[in-house]
Coordinates of C-alpha atoms and ligand atoms in Angstrom, one line a residue:
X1 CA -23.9 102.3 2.7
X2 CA -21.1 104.7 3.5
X3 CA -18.5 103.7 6.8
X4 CA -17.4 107.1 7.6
X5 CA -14.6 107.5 10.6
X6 CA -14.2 111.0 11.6
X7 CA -16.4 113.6 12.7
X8 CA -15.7 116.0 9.9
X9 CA -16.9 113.2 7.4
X10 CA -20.1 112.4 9.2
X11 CA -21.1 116.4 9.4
X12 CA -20.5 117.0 5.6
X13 CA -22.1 114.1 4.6
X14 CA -25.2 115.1 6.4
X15 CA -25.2 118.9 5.7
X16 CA -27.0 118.4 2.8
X17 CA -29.4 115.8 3.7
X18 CA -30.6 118.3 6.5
X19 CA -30.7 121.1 3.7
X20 CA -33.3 118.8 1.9
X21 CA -35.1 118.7 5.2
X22 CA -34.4 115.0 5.5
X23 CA -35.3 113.1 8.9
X24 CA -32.1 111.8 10.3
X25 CA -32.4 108.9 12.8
X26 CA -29.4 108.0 14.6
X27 CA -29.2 104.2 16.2
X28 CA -26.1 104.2 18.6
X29 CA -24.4 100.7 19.4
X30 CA -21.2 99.2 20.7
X31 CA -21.3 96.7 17.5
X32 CA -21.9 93.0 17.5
X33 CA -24.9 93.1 15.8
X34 CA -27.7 90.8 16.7
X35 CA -31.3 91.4 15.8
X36 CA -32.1 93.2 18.5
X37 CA -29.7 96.2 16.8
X38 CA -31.5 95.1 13.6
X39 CA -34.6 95.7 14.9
X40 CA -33.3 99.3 16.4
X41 CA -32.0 100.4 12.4
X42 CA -35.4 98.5 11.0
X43 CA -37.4 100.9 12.9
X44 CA -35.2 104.1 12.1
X45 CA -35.3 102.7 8.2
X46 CA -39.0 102.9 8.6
X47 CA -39.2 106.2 10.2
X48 CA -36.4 108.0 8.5
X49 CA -34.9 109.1 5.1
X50 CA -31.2 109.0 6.4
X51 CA -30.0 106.2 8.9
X52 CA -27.2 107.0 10.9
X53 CA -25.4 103.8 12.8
X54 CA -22.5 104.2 15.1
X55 CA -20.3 101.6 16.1
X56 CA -17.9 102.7 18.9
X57 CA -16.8 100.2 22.0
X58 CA -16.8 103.2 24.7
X59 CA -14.2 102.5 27.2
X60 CA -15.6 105.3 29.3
X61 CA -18.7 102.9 29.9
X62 CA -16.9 100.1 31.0
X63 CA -16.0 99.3 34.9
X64 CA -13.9 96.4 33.9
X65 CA -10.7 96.1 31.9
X66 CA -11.7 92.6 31.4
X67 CA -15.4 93.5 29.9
X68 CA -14.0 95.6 28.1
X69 CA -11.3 93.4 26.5
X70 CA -13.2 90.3 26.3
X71 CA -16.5 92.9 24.4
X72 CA -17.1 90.9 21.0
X73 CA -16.0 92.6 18.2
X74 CA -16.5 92.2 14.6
X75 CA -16.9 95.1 12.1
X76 CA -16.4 93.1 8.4
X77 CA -19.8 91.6 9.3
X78 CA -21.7 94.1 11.5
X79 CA -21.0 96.5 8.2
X80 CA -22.6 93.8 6.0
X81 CA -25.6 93.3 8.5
X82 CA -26.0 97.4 8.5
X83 CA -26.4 96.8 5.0
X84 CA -28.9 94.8 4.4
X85 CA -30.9 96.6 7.1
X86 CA -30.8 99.4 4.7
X87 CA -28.8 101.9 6.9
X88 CA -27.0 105.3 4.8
X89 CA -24.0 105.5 7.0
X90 CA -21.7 103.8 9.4
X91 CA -20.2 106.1 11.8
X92 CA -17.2 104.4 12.9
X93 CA -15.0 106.2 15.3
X94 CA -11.5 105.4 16.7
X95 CA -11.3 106.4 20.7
X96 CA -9.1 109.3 19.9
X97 CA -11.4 110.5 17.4
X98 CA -14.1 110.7 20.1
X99 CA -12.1 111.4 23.1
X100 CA -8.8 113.4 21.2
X101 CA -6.1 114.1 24.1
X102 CA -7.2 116.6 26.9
X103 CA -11.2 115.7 26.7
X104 CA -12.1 116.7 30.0
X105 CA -16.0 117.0 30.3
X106 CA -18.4 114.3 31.7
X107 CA -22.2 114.5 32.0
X108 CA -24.1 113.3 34.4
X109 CA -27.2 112.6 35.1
X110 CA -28.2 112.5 38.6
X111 CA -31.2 110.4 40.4
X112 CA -32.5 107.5 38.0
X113 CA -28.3 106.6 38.0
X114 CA -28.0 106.0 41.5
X115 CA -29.8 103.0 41.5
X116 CA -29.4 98.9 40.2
X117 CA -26.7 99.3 37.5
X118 CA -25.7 102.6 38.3
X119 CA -25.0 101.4 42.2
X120 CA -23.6 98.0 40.4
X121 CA -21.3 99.1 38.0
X122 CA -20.4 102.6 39.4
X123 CA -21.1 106.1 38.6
X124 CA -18.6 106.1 36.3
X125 CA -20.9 103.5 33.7
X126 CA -23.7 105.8 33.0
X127 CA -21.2 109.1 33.3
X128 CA -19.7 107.0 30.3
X129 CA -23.0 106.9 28.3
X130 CA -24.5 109.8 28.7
X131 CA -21.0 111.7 27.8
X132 CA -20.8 109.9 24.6
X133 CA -24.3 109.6 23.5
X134 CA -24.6 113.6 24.1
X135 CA -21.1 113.9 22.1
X136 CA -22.8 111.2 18.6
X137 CA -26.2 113.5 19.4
X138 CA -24.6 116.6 18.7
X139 CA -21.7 114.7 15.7
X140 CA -24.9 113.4 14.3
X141 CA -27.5 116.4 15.7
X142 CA -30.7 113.2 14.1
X143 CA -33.8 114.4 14.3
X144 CA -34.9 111.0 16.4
X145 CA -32.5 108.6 18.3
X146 CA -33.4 104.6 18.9
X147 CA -32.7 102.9 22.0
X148 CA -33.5 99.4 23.0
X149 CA -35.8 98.6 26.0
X150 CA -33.6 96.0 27.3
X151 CA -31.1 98.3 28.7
X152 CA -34.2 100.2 30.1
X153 CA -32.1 102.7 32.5
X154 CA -30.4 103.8 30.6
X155 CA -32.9 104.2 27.6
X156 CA -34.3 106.2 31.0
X157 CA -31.3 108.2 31.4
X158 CA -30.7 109.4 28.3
X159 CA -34.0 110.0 28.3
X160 CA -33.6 112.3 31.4
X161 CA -30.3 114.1 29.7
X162 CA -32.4 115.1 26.7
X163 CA -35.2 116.7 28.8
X164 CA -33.1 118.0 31.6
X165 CA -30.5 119.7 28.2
X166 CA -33.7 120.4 26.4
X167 CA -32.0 118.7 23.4
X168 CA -33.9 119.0 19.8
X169 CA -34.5 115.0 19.3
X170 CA -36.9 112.5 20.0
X171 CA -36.0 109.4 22.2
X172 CA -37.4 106.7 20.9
X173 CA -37.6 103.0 23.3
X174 CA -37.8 100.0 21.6
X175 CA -39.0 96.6 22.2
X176 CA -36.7 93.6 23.5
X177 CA -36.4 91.0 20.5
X178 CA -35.4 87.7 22.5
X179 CA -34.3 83.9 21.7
X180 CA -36.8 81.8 20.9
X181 CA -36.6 80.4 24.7
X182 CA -36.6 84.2 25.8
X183 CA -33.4 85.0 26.3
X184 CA -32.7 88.7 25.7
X185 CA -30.5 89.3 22.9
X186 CA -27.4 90.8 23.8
X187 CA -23.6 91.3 21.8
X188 CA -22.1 89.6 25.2
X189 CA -24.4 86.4 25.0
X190 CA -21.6 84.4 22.1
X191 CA -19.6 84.8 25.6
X192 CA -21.6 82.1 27.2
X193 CA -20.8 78.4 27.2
X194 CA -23.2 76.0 25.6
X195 CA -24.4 74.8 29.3
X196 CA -24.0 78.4 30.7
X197 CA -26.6 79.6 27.3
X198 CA -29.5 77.1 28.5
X199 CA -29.1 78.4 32.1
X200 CA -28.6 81.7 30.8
X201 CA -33.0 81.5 29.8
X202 CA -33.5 81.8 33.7
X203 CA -33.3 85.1 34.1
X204 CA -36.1 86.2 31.7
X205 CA -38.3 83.0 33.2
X206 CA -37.8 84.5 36.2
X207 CA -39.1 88.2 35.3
X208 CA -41.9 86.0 33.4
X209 CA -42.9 84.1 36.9
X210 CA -43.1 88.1 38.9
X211 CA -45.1 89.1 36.2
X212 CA -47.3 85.7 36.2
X213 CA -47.4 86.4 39.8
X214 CA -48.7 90.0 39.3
X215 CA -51.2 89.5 37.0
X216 CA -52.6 86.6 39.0
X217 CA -53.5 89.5 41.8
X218 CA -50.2 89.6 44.3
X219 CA -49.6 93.1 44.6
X220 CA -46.9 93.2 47.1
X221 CA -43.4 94.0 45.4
X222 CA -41.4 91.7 47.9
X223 CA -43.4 88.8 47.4
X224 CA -42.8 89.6 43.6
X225 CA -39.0 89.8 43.9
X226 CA -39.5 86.7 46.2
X227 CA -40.9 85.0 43.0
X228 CA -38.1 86.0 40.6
X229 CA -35.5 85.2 43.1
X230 CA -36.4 81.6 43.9
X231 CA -36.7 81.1 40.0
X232 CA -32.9 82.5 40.0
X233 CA -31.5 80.7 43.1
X234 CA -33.7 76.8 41.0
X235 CA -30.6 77.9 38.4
X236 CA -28.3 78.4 41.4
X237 CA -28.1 82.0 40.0
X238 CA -26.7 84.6 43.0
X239 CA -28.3 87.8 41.0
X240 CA -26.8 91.2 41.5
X241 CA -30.4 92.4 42.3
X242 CA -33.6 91.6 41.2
X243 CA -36.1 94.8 41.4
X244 CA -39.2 96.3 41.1
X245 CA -39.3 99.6 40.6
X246 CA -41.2 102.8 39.6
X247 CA -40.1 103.2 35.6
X248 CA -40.0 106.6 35.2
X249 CA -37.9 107.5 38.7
X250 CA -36.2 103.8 39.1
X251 CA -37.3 104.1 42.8
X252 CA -38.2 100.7 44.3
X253 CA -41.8 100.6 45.2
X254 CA -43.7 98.2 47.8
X255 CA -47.0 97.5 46.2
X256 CA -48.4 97.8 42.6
X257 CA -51.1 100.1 43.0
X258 CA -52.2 99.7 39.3
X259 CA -49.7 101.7 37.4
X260 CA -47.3 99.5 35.2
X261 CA -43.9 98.9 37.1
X262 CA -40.5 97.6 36.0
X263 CA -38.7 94.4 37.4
X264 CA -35.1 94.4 36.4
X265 CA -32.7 91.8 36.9
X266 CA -29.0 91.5 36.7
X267 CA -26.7 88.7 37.1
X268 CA -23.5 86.8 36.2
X269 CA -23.8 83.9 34.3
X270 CA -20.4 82.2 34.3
X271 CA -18.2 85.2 34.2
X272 CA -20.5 86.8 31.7
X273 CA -22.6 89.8 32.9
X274 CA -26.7 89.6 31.8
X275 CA -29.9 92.6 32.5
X276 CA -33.0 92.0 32.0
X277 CA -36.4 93.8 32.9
X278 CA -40.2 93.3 32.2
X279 CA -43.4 95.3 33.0
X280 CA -45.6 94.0 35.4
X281 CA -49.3 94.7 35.7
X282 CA -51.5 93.7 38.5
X283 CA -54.8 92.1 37.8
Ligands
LIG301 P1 -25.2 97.9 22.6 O1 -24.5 97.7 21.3 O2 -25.3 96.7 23.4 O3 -24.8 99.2 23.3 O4 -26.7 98.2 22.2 C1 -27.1 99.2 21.2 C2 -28.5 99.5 21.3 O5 -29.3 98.3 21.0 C3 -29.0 99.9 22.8 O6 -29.9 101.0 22.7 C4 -29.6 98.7 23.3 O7 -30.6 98.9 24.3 C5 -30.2 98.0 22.1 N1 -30.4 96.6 22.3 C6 -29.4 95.7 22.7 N2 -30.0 94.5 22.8 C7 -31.3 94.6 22.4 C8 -32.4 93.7 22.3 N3 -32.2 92.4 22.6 N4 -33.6 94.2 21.9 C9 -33.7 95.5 21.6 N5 -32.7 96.4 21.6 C10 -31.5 96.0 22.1

């Protein structure tokens, strides 16, 4: 596996695999590597003859000075784990290489940002990650990108960007990989104390107790919510929001009418940040 730093590099080094008509996948991270990226390059390693990972901490993405200080970082071994997931190349960027003095464009998408983390963290969060997953798409121009389903807007939103720019690549979603007692796997979860960890589990339990709900016949979406929340507020959790929405517009709906909907979750744990979502199907 090659760590490459500069856009130049990356572009020469894949000129000629796209000459030979090799499928590029690209998996984009922040680093910190947990199984749930592993599971992201796994898939691309599967699906592709070149795998493309980038690394890059995107300080346009964060809201907080502190989040973004306090983001784990740890290359020496995320480059090892790349490895042995049988990725070609490392695309590891410094923040001038990606955002050299005088960068001055920002895309956004509108609608499906409006909404949960988008109202949460600010417009400025998914500005932040649709500008720099546009600028690895077209550094990288792979013929499919992987995204994990746990950040499910903003698997949405890019999504949206690469219909709305009629960009040449396939989005591909894929599944959460969780702890064994179903927490979702996230780089920020080493941030959590050993009593703040166990408590951290309540947020999937309570997406787990809508969707038990749901499939047991309820069909109104604020008795749902009503579910999660009390599940939340048993952990003496105060969540951000806990949702359920339409999961192709991220509009809140009232009732599940038979069509798959998304129940999202967000909420501090300590003075750690956790999402979550699951689908819910009515009976
Ligand atoms: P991040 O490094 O947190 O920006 O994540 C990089 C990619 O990995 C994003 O597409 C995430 O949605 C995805 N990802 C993060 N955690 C998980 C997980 N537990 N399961 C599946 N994909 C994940």
């Amino acid at each position: 596996m090659r760590t490459l730093r500069t856009i130049a590099e990356v572009r020469a080094a894949l000129a000629q695999q796209r000459r030979a008509s090799a499928r590029i996948g690209l998996v984009p991270t922040m680093g910190a590597f947990h199984e749930g990226h592993l599971s992201l390059m796994r898939q691309a390693r599967q699906e592709c003859d070149e795998v493309v990972v980038s690394l890059f901490v995107n300080p346009a993405q964060f809201n907080e000075a502190a989040d973004l200080a306090a983001y784990p970082r740890d290359e020496g071994r995320d480059v090892l784990l790349a490895d042995e997931a049988g990725v070609d190349l490392m695309f590891v960027p410094s923040v001038e290489e990606i955002y050299p003095r005088g960068f001055s464009t920002t895309v956004s998408v509108g609608g499906v940002t409006d909404v949960l983390e988008g109202a949460h963290r600010g417009r400025e969060h998914f500005d932040g990650v649709s500008t720099v997953v546009l600028k690895l798409l077209n550094i990288v121009a792979p013929d499919v990108a992987y995204f994990g389903q746990k950040d499910a807007q903003q698997a949405r939103v890019i999504a949206m960007m690469a219909s709305d720019l009629n960009l040449d690549v396939q989005i591909e979603v894929c599944p959460t990989v969780r702890e064994p007692d179903g927490l979702a796997m996230s780089s920020r979860n080493v941030l959590l104390s050993p009593e703040e960890r166990v408590r951290a589990a309540v947020l999937h339990r309570s997406l787990r107790a809508a969707a038990e709900r749901a499939a047991a016949g309820e069909r109104d979406a604020g008795a749902l919510a009503g579910r999660g929340l009390a599940e939340l507020e048993a952990a003496g959790l105060l969540p951000d929001y806990f949702e359920i929405v339409d999961p192709d517009t991220f509009t809140p709906i009232t009732a599940i009418d038979g069509k798959p909907v998304l129940a999202l979750v967000a909420a501090r744990v300590g003075s750690t940040r956790l999402i979550d979502n699951h689908h819910l199907r009515s009976a």
